[in-house]
CSV table of C-alpha atoms in Angstrom, one decimal:
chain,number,residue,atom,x,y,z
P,1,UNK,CA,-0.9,74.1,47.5
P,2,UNK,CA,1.2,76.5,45.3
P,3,UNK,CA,1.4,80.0,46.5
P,4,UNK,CA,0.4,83.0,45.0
P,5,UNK,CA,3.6,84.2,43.5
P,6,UNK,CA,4.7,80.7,42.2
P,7,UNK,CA,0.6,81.0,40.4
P,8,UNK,CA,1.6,84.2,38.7
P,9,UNK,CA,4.8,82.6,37.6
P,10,UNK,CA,3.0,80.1,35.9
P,11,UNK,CA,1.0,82.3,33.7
P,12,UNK,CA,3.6,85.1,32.9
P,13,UNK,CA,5.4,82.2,31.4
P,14,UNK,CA,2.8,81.1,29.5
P,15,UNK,CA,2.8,84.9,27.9
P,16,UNK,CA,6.4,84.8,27.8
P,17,UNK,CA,6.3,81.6,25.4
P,18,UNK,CA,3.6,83.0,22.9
P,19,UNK,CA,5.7,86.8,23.2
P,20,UNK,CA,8.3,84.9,22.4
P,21,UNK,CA,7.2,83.3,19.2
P,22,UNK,CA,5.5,86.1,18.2
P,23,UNK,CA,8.9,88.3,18.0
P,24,UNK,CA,10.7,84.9,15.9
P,25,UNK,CA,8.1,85.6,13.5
P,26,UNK,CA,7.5,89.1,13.7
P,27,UNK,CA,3.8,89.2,14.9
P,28,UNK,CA,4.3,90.3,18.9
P,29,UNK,CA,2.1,93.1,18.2
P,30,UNK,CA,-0.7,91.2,15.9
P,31,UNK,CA,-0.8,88.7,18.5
P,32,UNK,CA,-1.6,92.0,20.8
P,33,UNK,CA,-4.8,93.1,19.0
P,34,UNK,CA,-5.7,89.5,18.9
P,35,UNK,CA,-5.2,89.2,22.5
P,36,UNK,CA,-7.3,92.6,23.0
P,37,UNK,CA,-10.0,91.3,21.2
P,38,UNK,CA,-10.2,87.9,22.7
P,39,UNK,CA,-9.7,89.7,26.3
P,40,UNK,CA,-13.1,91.6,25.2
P,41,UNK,CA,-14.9,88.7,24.4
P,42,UNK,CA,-14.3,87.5,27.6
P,43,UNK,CA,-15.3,90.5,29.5
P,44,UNK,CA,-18.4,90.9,27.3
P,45,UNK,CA,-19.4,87.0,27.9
P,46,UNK,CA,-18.1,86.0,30.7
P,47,UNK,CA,-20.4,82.8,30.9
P,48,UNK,CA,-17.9,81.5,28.0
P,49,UNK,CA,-14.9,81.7,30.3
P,50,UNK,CA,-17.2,79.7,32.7
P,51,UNK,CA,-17.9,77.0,30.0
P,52,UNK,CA,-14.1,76.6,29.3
P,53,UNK,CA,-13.4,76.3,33.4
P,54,UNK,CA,-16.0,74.0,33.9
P,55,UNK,CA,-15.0,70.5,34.8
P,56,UNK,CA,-18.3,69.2,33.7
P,57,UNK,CA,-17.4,69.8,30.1
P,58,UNK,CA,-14.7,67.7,28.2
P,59,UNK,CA,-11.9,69.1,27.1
P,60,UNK,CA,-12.6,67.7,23.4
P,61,UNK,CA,-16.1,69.8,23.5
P,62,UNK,CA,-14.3,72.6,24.9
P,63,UNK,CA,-11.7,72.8,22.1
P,64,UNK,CA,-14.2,72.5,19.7
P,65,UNK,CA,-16.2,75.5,21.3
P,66,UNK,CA,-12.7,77.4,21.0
P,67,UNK,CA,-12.9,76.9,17.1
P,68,UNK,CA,-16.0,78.0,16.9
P,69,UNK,CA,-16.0,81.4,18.5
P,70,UNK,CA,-12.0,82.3,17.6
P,71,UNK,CA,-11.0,80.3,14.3
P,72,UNK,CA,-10.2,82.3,11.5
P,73,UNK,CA,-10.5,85.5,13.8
P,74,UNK,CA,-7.3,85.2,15.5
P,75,UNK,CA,-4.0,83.5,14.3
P,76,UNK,CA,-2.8,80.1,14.3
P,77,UNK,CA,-0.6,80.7,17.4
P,78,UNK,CA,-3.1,82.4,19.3
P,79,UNK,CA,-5.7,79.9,19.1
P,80,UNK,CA,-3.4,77.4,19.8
P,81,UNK,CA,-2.5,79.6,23.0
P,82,UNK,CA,-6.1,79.4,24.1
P,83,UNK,CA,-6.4,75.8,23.8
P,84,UNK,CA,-3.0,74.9,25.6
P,85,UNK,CA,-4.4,76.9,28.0
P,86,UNK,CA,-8.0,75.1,28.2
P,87,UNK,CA,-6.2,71.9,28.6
P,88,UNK,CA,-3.7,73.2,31.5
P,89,UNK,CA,-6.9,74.3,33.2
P,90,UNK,CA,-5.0,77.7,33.2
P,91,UNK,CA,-8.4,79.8,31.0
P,92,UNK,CA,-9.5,80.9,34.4
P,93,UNK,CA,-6.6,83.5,34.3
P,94,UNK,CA,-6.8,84.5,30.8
P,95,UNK,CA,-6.9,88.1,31.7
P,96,UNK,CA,-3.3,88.0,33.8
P,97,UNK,CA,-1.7,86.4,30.7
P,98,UNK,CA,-3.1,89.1,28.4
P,99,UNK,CA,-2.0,91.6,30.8
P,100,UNK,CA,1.7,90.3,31.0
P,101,UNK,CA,1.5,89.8,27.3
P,102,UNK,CA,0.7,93.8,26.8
P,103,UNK,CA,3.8,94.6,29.7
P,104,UNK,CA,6.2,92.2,27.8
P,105,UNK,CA,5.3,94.0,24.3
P,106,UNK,CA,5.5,97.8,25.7
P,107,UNK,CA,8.7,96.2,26.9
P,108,UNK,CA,10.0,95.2,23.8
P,109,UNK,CA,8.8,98.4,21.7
P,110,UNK,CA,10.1,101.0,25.0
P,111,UNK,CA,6.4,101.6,25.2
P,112,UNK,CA,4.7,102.8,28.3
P,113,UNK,CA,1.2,103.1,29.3
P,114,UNK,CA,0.4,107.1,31.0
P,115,UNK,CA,-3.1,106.7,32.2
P,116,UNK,CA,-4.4,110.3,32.7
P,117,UNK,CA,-7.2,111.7,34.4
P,118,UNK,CA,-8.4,115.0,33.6
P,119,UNK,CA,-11.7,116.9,35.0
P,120,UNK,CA,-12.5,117.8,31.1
P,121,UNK,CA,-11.3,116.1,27.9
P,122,UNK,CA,-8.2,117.3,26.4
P,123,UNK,CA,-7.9,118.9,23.2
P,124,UNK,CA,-5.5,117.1,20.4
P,125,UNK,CA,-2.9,119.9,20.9
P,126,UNK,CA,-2.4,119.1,24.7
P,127,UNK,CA,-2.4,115.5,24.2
P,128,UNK,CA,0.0,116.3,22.1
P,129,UNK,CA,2.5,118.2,24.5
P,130,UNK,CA,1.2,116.0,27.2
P,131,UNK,CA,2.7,112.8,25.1
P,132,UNK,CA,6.0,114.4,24.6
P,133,UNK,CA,6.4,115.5,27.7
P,134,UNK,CA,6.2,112.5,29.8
P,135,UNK,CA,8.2,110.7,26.3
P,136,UNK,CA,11.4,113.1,27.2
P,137,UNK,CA,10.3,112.2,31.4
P,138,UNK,CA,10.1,108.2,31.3
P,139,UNK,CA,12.6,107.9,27.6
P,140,UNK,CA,10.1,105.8,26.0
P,141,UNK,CA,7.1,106.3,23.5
P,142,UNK,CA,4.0,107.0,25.1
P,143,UNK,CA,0.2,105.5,24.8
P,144,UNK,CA,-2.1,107.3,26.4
P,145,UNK,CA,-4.9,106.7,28.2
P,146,UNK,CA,-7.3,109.1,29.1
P,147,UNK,CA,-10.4,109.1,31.6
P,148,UNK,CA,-12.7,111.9,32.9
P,149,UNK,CA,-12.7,112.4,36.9
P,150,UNK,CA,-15.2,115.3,37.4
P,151,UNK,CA,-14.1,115.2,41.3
P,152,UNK,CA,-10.8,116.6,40.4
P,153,UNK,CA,-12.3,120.0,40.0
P,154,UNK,CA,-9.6,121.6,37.2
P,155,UNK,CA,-5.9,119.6,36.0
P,156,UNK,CA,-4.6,116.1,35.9
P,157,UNK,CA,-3.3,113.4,37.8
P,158,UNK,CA,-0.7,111.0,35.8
P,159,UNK,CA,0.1,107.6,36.4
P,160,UNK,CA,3.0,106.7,34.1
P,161,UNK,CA,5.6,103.8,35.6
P,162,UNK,CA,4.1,103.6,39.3
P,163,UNK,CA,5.0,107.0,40.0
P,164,UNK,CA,1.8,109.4,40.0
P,165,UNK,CA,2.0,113.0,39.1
P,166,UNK,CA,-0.9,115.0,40.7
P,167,UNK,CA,-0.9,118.1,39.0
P,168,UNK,CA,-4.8,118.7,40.1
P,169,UNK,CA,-6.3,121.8,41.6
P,170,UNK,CA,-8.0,119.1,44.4
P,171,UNK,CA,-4.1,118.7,45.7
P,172,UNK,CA,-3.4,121.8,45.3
P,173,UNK,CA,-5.9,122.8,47.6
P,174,UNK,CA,-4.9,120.1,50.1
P,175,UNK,CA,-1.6,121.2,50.0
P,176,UNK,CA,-2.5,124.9,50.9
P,177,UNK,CA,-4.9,123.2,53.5
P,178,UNK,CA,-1.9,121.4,55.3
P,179,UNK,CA,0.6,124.2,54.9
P,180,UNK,CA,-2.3,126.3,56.4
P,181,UNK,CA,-3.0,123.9,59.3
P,182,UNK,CA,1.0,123.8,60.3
């Protein structure tokens, strides 16, 4: 039985191989947004991804129901992608090869992800400065992401690069609680 890493291995290569011909013919990040978009149908039907596991169901009708849903959707490459992995029996993790995909492109274009939680949405001005901020911090462009947490109470809490920067009145509060408590 293969372990877990060796598993993993398997399907960032697989991304690896279709980032890889993406950048040869300069469409890493249309094969992105296609990825996106065939990572949502997924999510929003996930009884398809159970079709395309199932080993009651030929490959050949499986293909077929690939053509259907995704041809003239998504390119050439990235149909083909879906099929190779069909026929591996590798669909099942669809999801961790999109995901290594997205790492290997924010990669390429020095690109990282900030996910931000904030008790109240932020206006376009701090977004702004929020953006450039953590661009001169991590020397890369930034993407956003931005969620509501009403339990923080007031601030933010950033996650940018596996460090996280809790700048939210809730720590501040336990901080003054455990210098209090000393």
């Amino acid at each position: 039985m293969k372990s877990v890493k060796a598993m993993n291995e398997v399907y960032t290569e697989y991304a690896q191989a279709l980032f890889s011909l993406g950048t040869e013919q300069g469409n890493e990040r249309l094969y992105s947004e296609e990825l996106a978009v065939i990572g949502t149908a997924f999510k929003e039907n996930p009884e398809y991804k159970e079709l395309l596991c199932s080993p009651a169901i030929g490959n050949d009708e499986k293909l077929k129901c690939i053509d259907e849903a995704f041809k003239g959707k998504v390119s050439l490459d990235v149909l083909n992608f879906l099929k190779l992995l069909t026929q591996k029996k590798r669909i099942s993790k669809i999801e961790s090869c999109i995901e290594e995909y997205g790492k290997l492109l924010n990669d390429y274009e020095r690109t990282t992800v900030a996910k931000v939680k904030s008790a109240v949405s932020l206006s376009e001005e701090e977004k702004q400065r929020l953006t450039e901020k953590i661009s001169r911090l991590t020397g890369k462009k930034v993407r956003l992401e931005l969620s509501i947490d009403e339990e923080l109470i007031g601030g933010i809490v950033i996650e940018v690069d596996g460090k996280i920067l809790d700048g939210s009145i809730k720590q501040k509060l336990r901080d003054i609680k455990e210098v209090m408590d000393r």
